[in-house]
Short mmCIF file of C-alpha atoms and ligand atoms in Angstrom, two decimals:
data_model
loop_
_atom_site.label_atom_id
_atom_site.label_comp_id
_atom_site.label_asym_id
_atom_site.label_seq_id
_atom_site.Cartn_x
_atom_site.Cartn_y
_atom_site.Cartn_z
CA MET K 13 7.44 171.40 136.33
CA PRO K 14 7.62 172.85 132.75
CA ALA K 15 6.52 170.58 129.86
CA PRO K 16 9.09 168.40 128.15
CA LEU K 17 9.64 168.64 124.40
CA THR K 18 6.89 166.90 122.47
CA PRO K 19 7.70 163.56 120.75
CA SER K 20 7.37 165.20 117.35
CA ALA K 21 9.75 167.95 118.31
CA VAL K 22 12.25 165.32 119.49
CA ASP K 23 11.81 163.40 116.21
CA LYS K 24 12.63 166.57 114.28
CA LEU K 25 15.70 167.26 116.41
CA ARG K 26 16.89 163.67 115.93
CA ALA K 27 16.46 164.00 112.19
CA LEU K 28 18.76 167.06 112.34
CA THR K 29 21.37 165.11 114.32
CA PRO K 30 23.41 162.74 112.05
CA GLY K 31 24.74 160.70 115.00
CA THR K 32 21.28 159.42 115.96
CA ARG K 33 21.28 157.37 112.75
CA SER K 34 24.54 155.60 113.50
CA THR K 35 24.75 155.09 117.25
CA VAL K 36 22.55 154.45 120.24
CA HIS K 37 24.16 157.07 122.43
CA PHE K 38 23.98 156.92 126.16
CA ASN K 39 27.19 158.87 126.77
CA HIS K 40 25.86 162.41 126.51
CA ALA K 41 27.68 163.11 129.83
CA GLY K 42 30.97 162.22 128.14
CA ALA K 43 30.14 164.21 125.03
CA SER K 44 26.84 164.55 123.24
CA LEU K 45 25.96 164.46 119.54
CA PRO K 46 26.16 167.80 117.70
CA SER K 47 23.44 168.90 115.31
CA ALA K 48 24.10 169.05 111.55
CA ALA K 49 23.95 172.87 111.80
CA THR K 50 26.65 172.89 114.48
CA LEU K 51 28.86 170.73 112.30
CA GLN K 52 28.14 173.01 109.38
CA ALA K 53 29.06 176.07 111.38
CA VAL K 54 32.49 174.50 112.12
CA HIS K 55 33.01 173.40 108.51
CA ALA K 56 31.98 176.76 107.14
CA HIS K 57 34.59 178.56 109.16
CA LEU K 58 37.32 176.12 108.14
CA GLU K 59 36.35 176.77 104.52
CA ARG K 60 36.58 180.52 105.13
CA GLU K 61 40.03 180.06 106.65
CA ALA K 62 41.19 177.97 103.68
CA ALA K 63 39.73 180.51 101.17
CA GLN K 64 40.66 183.87 102.80
CA GLY K 65 43.59 182.95 105.08
CA PRO K 66 42.93 182.01 108.73
CA MET K 67 43.80 185.43 110.23
CA GLU K 68 41.65 187.28 107.71
CA ALA K 69 38.77 184.84 108.14
CA GLY K 70 39.01 185.41 111.90
CA VAL K 71 38.57 189.12 111.51
CA ALA K 72 35.70 188.68 109.03
CA SER K 73 33.87 186.30 111.37
CA ARG K 74 34.48 188.19 114.59
CA GLU K 75 30.82 189.04 115.10
CA LEU K 76 29.88 185.35 114.78
CA THR K 77 32.69 184.03 117.04
CA GLU K 78 31.98 186.74 119.68
CA SER K 79 28.29 185.83 119.58
CA ALA K 80 29.28 182.72 121.56
CA ARG K 81 30.25 184.87 124.47
CA ALA K 82 26.97 186.84 124.39
CA LEU K 83 24.93 183.60 124.12
CA ALA K 84 26.86 182.02 126.98
CA ALA K 85 26.13 185.09 129.11
CA GLN K 86 22.47 184.80 128.25
CA LEU K 87 22.51 181.11 129.13
CA LEU K 88 23.88 181.78 132.61
CA ASN K 89 22.15 185.17 133.23
CA ALA K 90 25.55 186.82 133.35
CA GLN K 91 26.99 189.91 131.68
CA VAL K 92 29.07 189.48 128.53
CA GLY K 93 32.17 190.77 130.33
CA GLU K 94 31.83 187.97 132.91
CA ILE K 95 32.38 185.23 130.34
CA ALA K 96 35.66 183.72 129.13
CA LEU K 97 35.59 181.24 126.28
CA THR K 98 37.79 178.26 127.02
CA THR K 99 38.70 174.89 125.57
CA GLY K 100 36.86 172.73 128.08
CA ASN K 101 35.68 172.64 131.72
CA SER K 102 39.06 172.01 133.32
CA SER K 103 40.92 174.68 131.36
CA GLY K 104 38.50 177.30 132.64
CA TRP K 105 38.23 176.02 136.23
CA GLY K 106 42.01 175.55 136.41
CA ALA K 107 42.78 179.05 134.99
CA ALA K 108 40.49 180.66 137.61
CA PHE K 109 41.91 178.56 140.43
CA ALA K 110 45.54 179.31 139.41
CA ALA K 111 44.69 183.02 139.31
CA LEU K 112 43.70 183.13 143.01
CA PRO K 113 46.08 184.91 145.45
CA ALA K 114 48.99 182.83 146.77
CA TRP K 115 48.10 180.06 149.23
CA ARG K 116 49.44 180.27 152.79
CA PRO K 117 50.03 177.50 155.32
CA GLY K 118 46.80 176.90 157.29
CA ASP K 119 44.49 178.25 154.56
CA ARG K 120 41.44 175.98 154.28
CA ILE K 121 39.66 174.84 151.11
CA LEU K 122 36.29 173.16 151.64
CA VAL K 123 35.17 170.80 148.89
CA GLY K 124 32.08 168.71 148.34
CA ARG K 125 32.48 164.90 148.30
CA HIS K 126 31.74 164.84 144.56
CA GLU K 127 34.55 167.17 143.46
CA TRP K 128 35.94 166.37 140.02
CA GLY K 129 39.32 164.63 140.27
CA GLY K 130 41.05 167.14 138.02
CA ASN K 131 40.02 170.00 140.29
CA LEU K 132 41.28 168.07 143.30
CA ALA K 133 44.60 167.58 141.45
CA CYS K 134 44.86 171.36 140.95
CA MET K 135 44.07 172.07 144.57
CA ARG K 136 46.48 169.42 145.84
CA LEU K 137 49.32 170.53 143.54
CA HIS K 138 49.10 174.26 144.15
CA ALA K 139 47.36 174.81 147.46
CA GLN K 140 48.05 171.77 149.58
CA ARG K 141 51.77 171.79 148.69
CA ALA K 142 51.90 175.43 149.87
CA GLY K 143 50.47 174.28 153.23
CA ALA K 144 46.77 174.83 152.65
CA VAL K 145 44.41 172.17 153.96
CA LEU K 146 41.73 170.46 151.87
CA GLU K 147 38.66 169.39 153.83
CA THR K 148 35.53 167.56 152.71
CA ILE K 149 32.16 169.10 153.57
CA PRO K 150 29.87 166.42 155.05
CA SER K 151 27.01 165.16 152.88
CA ASP K 152 23.48 164.74 154.20
CA ASP K 153 21.51 161.49 154.24
CA SER K 154 20.75 161.70 150.60
CA GLY K 155 24.40 162.14 149.62
CA CYS K 156 24.13 165.86 148.85
CA VAL K 157 26.61 168.39 150.13
CA ASP K 158 25.12 169.66 153.38
CA ALA K 159 24.90 173.49 153.48
CA GLU K 160 24.34 173.57 157.28
CA ALA K 161 27.29 171.32 157.92
CA LEU K 162 29.33 173.64 155.68
CA GLU K 163 28.36 176.70 157.67
CA ALA K 164 29.38 174.98 160.88
CA MET K 165 32.90 174.43 159.47
CA LEU K 166 33.62 178.06 158.63
CA ASP K 167 36.23 180.22 160.24
CA ASP K 168 38.39 183.06 158.91
CA ARG K 169 40.98 180.65 157.45
CA VAL K 170 38.51 179.31 154.84
CA ARG K 171 39.64 180.75 151.53
CA LEU K 172 37.57 178.75 149.06
CA ILE K 173 34.42 176.62 148.79
CA ALA K 174 34.43 174.30 145.76
CA LEU K 175 31.38 172.35 144.55
CA THR K 176 30.90 170.00 141.67
CA TRP K 177 27.21 170.67 141.01
CA LEU K 178 26.35 167.49 139.04
CA PRO K 179 28.87 164.75 139.88
CA ALA K 180 30.31 162.70 137.02
CA ASN K 181 29.50 159.43 138.75
CA GLY K 182 25.72 159.51 139.03
CA GLY K 183 22.45 161.33 139.11
CA LEU K 184 22.74 163.48 142.24
CA ILE K 185 22.21 167.25 141.93
CA ASN K 186 23.94 169.24 144.68
CA PRO K 187 22.16 172.24 146.24
CA ALA K 188 24.30 174.88 144.51
CA ALA K 189 22.15 177.86 145.56
CA ALA K 190 21.97 176.76 149.26
CA ILE K 191 25.78 176.52 149.30
CA GLY K 192 25.89 179.91 147.53
CA ARG K 193 23.85 181.52 150.30
CA VAL K 194 26.41 180.37 152.86
CA ALA K 195 29.33 181.50 150.73
CA ARG K 196 27.83 184.94 150.14
CA LYS K 197 26.85 185.43 153.81
CA HIS K 198 30.42 184.82 154.83
CA ALA K 199 32.02 186.44 151.76
CA ILE K 200 34.01 183.30 150.88
CA PRO K 201 35.02 182.70 147.20
CA TYR K 202 32.77 180.03 145.71
CA PHE K 203 33.73 177.95 142.63
CA ILE K 204 31.23 175.70 140.88
CA ASP K 205 32.22 172.98 138.39
CA ALA K 206 29.15 172.91 136.21
CA ALA K 207 30.62 170.61 133.50
CA GLN K 208 27.47 168.45 133.54
CA ALA K 209 25.01 171.19 134.43
CA VAL K 210 25.62 173.66 131.55
CA GLY K 211 23.06 172.95 128.86
CA GLN K 212 21.20 170.49 131.11
CA LEU K 213 19.70 172.75 133.83
CA PRO K 214 18.48 176.34 133.75
CA ILE K 215 21.30 178.31 135.39
CA ASP K 216 21.12 181.72 136.95
CA VAL K 217 24.52 182.66 138.41
CA ALA K 218 23.10 185.66 140.17
CA GLN K 219 20.62 183.53 142.02
CA ILE K 220 23.20 180.87 142.80
CA GLY K 221 25.64 183.37 144.19
CA CYS K 222 28.87 181.83 142.83
CA ASP K 223 32.07 183.70 141.98
CA VAL K 224 33.27 181.26 139.32
CA LEU K 225 31.35 178.67 137.28
CA SER K 226 32.93 176.49 134.60
CA GLY K 227 31.23 174.45 131.90
CA ALA K 228 32.06 172.30 128.86
CA GLY K 229 30.69 172.81 125.39
CA ARG K 230 30.67 169.19 124.30
CA LYS K 231 28.33 167.71 126.92
CA ALA K 232 24.66 168.67 127.40
CA LEU K 233 25.13 171.77 125.25
CA ARG K 234 26.03 169.61 122.26
CA GLY K 235 28.83 171.93 121.15
CA PRO K 236 32.07 170.73 119.54
CA ARG K 237 34.80 169.09 121.60
CA GLY K 238 37.49 171.58 122.61
CA THR K 239 35.07 174.27 123.67
CA GLY K 240 34.03 175.52 127.09
CA LEU K 241 32.92 178.55 129.02
CA LEU K 242 33.84 180.21 132.24
CA TYR K 243 31.84 182.66 134.30
CA VAL K 244 33.62 185.02 136.71
CA ARG K 245 31.52 187.44 138.78
CA ARG K 246 32.51 190.99 137.86
CA GLU K 247 33.28 192.03 141.43
CA PHE K 248 35.45 189.00 141.85
CA LEU K 249 37.69 189.65 138.82
CA ASP K 250 40.04 191.94 140.77
CA GLN K 251 41.08 189.00 142.93
CA LEU K 252 42.26 187.02 139.91
CA THR K 253 45.73 187.42 138.45
CA PRO K 254 46.15 184.82 135.71
CA ALA K 255 49.12 182.43 136.17
CA PHE K 256 49.77 182.79 132.47
CA VAL K 257 49.11 185.77 130.22
CA ASP K 258 49.66 186.66 126.57
CA THR K 259 49.03 189.44 124.07
CA HIS K 260 45.26 188.96 124.42
CA SER K 261 44.84 188.65 128.16
CA ALA K 262 47.43 191.24 129.17
CA PRO K 263 48.61 193.41 126.25
CA LEU K 264 51.67 195.58 126.94
CA ASP K 265 51.08 199.32 127.26
CA THR K 266 53.39 201.95 125.76
CA ASP K 267 55.76 201.62 128.71
CA GLY K 268 55.90 197.85 128.07
CA GLU K 269 53.82 197.05 131.13
CA PRO K 270 51.25 194.26 130.91
CA VAL K 271 47.72 195.54 131.42
CA LEU K 272 45.28 192.85 132.50
CA ARG K 273 42.01 192.98 130.64
CA PRO K 274 39.29 194.38 132.83
CA ASP K 275 36.89 191.55 132.12
CA ALA K 276 36.83 187.74 132.19
CA THR K 277 38.87 187.63 128.93
CA ARG K 278 41.93 188.03 131.14
CA LEU K 279 41.55 184.27 131.59
CA GLU K 280 41.48 183.48 127.86
CA SER K 281 44.36 182.70 125.51
CA ALA K 282 45.11 184.57 122.31
CA GLU K 283 45.10 181.55 120.08
CA ASN K 284 41.90 179.55 119.62
CA SER K 285 40.02 177.47 117.20
CA LEU K 286 37.54 179.99 115.79
CA ALA K 287 35.82 177.19 113.85
CA LEU K 288 34.98 175.48 117.11
CA ARG K 289 33.71 178.80 118.50
CA CYS K 290 31.39 179.10 115.52
CA GLY K 291 30.09 175.64 116.36
CA LEU K 292 29.73 176.52 120.04
CA ALA K 293 27.74 179.67 119.11
CA ASN K 294 25.40 177.56 117.10
CA ALA K 295 24.96 174.99 119.86
CA LEU K 296 24.25 177.77 122.38
CA ARG K 297 21.69 179.32 120.07
CA GLU K 298 19.94 175.92 119.62
CA ALA K 299 19.80 175.34 123.38
CA LEU K 300 18.43 178.82 124.04
CA ASP K 301 15.84 178.41 121.29
CA LEU K 302 14.64 175.10 122.75
CA GLY K 303 14.59 176.62 126.26
CA LEU K 304 16.43 175.26 129.23
CA ASP K 305 13.25 174.49 131.12
CA ALA K 306 11.99 172.22 128.33
CA ILE K 307 15.45 170.59 128.02
CA ARG K 308 15.61 169.92 131.73
CA ALA K 309 12.06 168.45 131.78
CA SER K 310 12.83 166.19 128.78
CA ILE K 311 16.11 164.94 130.22
CA ASP K 312 14.40 164.33 133.56
CA ALA K 313 11.56 162.37 131.97
CA ASN K 314 13.98 160.18 130.01
CA ALA K 315 16.23 159.65 133.01
CA GLN K 316 13.31 158.68 135.25
CA ALA K 317 11.94 156.25 132.66
CA LEU K 318 15.36 154.57 132.28
CA ARG K 319 16.12 154.52 136.01
CA THR K 320 12.77 152.88 136.84
CA GLU K 321 13.14 150.12 134.22
CA LEU K 322 16.83 149.54 135.03
CA ALA K 323 16.02 149.03 138.70
CA ALA K 324 13.59 146.28 137.75
CA ILE K 325 16.28 144.16 136.00
CA PRO K 326 17.41 141.42 138.39
CA GLY K 327 20.99 142.02 139.46
CA VAL K 328 20.98 145.73 138.54
CA ASP K 329 21.77 148.15 141.37
CA VAL K 330 20.96 151.76 140.53
CA LEU K 331 23.47 153.85 142.44
CA ASP K 332 22.11 157.37 142.07
CA GLN K 333 21.88 159.42 145.24
CA GLY K 334 20.39 162.82 145.95
CA ARG K 335 16.88 164.30 146.10
CA GLU K 336 16.76 165.84 142.71
CA ARG K 337 18.27 163.81 139.89
CA SER K 338 20.10 164.59 136.63
CA GLY K 339 20.43 162.86 133.33
CA LEU K 340 23.31 160.70 134.53
CA ILE K 341 22.38 157.22 135.72
CA ALA K 342 24.96 155.14 137.57
CA PHE K 343 24.40 151.39 138.03
CA ASN K 344 26.16 148.11 138.42
CA LEU K 345 25.19 144.67 137.26
CA ALA K 346 25.94 141.94 139.80
CA GLY K 347 28.76 139.66 138.64
CA HIS K 348 29.74 141.94 135.74
CA ASP K 349 32.49 144.54 135.78
CA ALA K 350 31.16 147.86 134.47
CA ALA K 351 33.90 148.11 131.84
CA VAL K 352 32.88 144.66 130.54
CA VAL K 353 29.23 145.67 130.44
CA GLN K 354 30.29 148.79 128.50
CA ARG K 355 32.26 146.70 126.00
CA LYS K 356 29.43 144.17 125.52
CA LEU K 357 26.98 147.01 124.81
CA ALA K 358 29.43 148.71 122.48
CA ALA K 359 29.62 145.50 120.48
CA GLN K 360 25.90 145.94 119.81
CA GLY K 361 26.22 149.63 118.83
CA ILE K 362 25.06 150.94 122.24
CA VAL K 363 27.37 153.46 123.88
CA ILE K 364 27.52 153.96 127.67
CA GLY K 365 30.28 155.23 129.94
CA SER K 366 32.02 153.57 132.81
CA ASN K 367 34.01 155.39 135.53
CA GLY K 368 36.60 154.26 137.98
CA VAL K 369 37.70 156.05 141.14
CA PRO K 370 39.92 158.90 139.77
CA TYR K 371 37.15 161.11 138.35
CA THR K 372 35.28 161.40 141.66
CA PRO K 373 37.69 159.90 144.23
CA LEU K 374 36.19 161.28 147.42
CA ASP K 375 32.68 160.04 146.65
CA MET K 376 33.74 156.68 145.24
CA GLU K 377 35.90 155.99 148.26
CA ALA K 378 33.26 157.14 150.71
CA ARG K 379 30.74 154.82 149.18
CA GLY K 380 33.13 151.87 148.68
CA LEU K 381 32.73 151.95 144.86
CA THR K 382 35.56 151.01 142.54
CA ARG K 383 33.75 151.25 139.17
CA ILE K 384 30.31 152.20 137.95
CA ALA K 385 28.50 151.87 134.61
CA ARG K 386 27.03 155.18 133.55
CA ALA K 387 24.17 155.70 131.10
CA SER K 388 23.49 159.38 130.41
CA VAL K 389 20.50 160.64 128.49
CA SER K 390 19.76 163.72 126.45
CA TYR K 391 16.49 165.32 125.36
CA LEU K 392 17.32 163.55 122.09
CA THR K 393 17.09 160.11 123.67
CA SER K 394 14.11 158.19 122.25
CA ALA K 395 11.87 155.55 123.87
CA GLY K 396 13.20 153.09 121.28
CA GLU K 397 16.79 153.68 122.38
CA ILE K 398 15.81 153.17 126.03
CA ASP K 399 14.21 149.87 125.12
CA ARG K 400 17.27 148.74 123.20
CA LEU K 401 19.58 149.45 126.11
CA LEU K 402 17.29 147.69 128.54
CA ASP K 403 16.85 144.63 126.31
CA ALA K 404 20.61 144.36 125.82
CA LEU K 405 21.21 144.66 129.60
CA ARG K 406 18.51 142.02 130.34
CA LYS K 407 20.34 139.63 127.96
CA ILE K 408 23.71 140.29 129.59
CA ALA K 409 22.09 139.74 133.02
CA ASP K 410 20.40 136.46 131.83
CA LEU K 411 23.66 135.04 130.57
CA SER K 412 25.29 135.25 133.96
C1 PLP R 23 31.90 167.11 136.71
C2 PLP R 23 33.00 167.20 135.69
N1 PLP R 23 33.96 168.12 135.82
C3 PLP R 23 34.96 168.22 134.91
C4 PLP R 23 34.99 167.43 133.82
C5 PLP R 23 36.15 167.57 132.87
O1 PLP R 23 35.79 168.36 131.79
P1 PLP R 23 36.88 168.67 130.66
O2 PLP R 23 37.29 167.39 130.07
O3 PLP R 23 36.07 169.53 129.63
O4 PLP R 23 37.96 169.42 131.24
C6 PLP R 23 34.03 166.47 133.63
C7 PLP R 23 34.12 165.53 132.45
O5 PLP R 23 33.43 164.57 132.32
C8 PLP R 23 33.00 166.34 134.60
O6 PLP R 23 32.04 165.43 134.46
#
């Protein structure tokens, strides 16, 4: 395992992150805290827009805004033409899904139990209503999507395999590459929702073997809200006809015919916040400079420390499944609704998340869970913050 960031490196990074002074943040999986330099990159572009005119500032800053695409490609080990810049995870995943060929009655879509509720909504609205069938791939004893069970389900009606790599409701890490080997072997399109993985894990799309992978800028990457990235494998692009095009994604030729862009930008829209793209570029640069191996090792060390101490608090049930774990920690405190725990902590300046069924309905229902408290760490998380969260939870537990 690569070495985590040193405590002095973390101290420096915290000093460069204004939010660490005003909040004890355990909701990095909802959205993390941007660095001062990322904020400054956003502000600087807004200033340029105000001074030069937004269209003119956009032209002048093109190199900077486009650097986000090149950096995203570097982050995922993809080619620049395989990256679309989006406004979030769902906008990218949904654009790719809606661009697939028409669904036919009897088509099968196989999904992991942890699939994000928004992706399920897309699949149900567009595919199931056209007669396609959505089926859940069995999980193994640890709760992970089972690649062998997936292979046993395949036939020539399977048109898509969809995996949420790091579920939103806990610390499980699905075996994305093992699923990818099955998808490649049988030449079945493979979509990965990597909203929680991008910026948290080293990612190599070539090694994973996916056709589409979506990520959000605001989570582990620490980019601004309203940013995201989408990878589409070059050889897969021809299968995608966007449901919606504009002057950017499909400009008209001299005969007035729309010409789809030859690369992943066919899934982008013409109008965007370039200020946010400048911020995203900065966040990507910072993540690459720190190194994804060191980021992963630091998040893992923080998550393990918190998980171990949490489990020792009487009444706390840590709910994370899987063999390998992420920086998301799901738990419940006996006798306390997770939303109430969240509110009580917020009153003390400590931020956690709490999820109901709709974000990960298949998994929550399979495990009989109605709500979970979710504490998510970053490499920025300090030992002092972990102690504050644990102390506050012990007090809430004692008062019951
Ligand atoms: C696994 C997963 N997928 C998708 C999303 C939705 O991302 P966005 O709000 O950027 O569309 C989230 C958000 O928490 C998530 O955790």
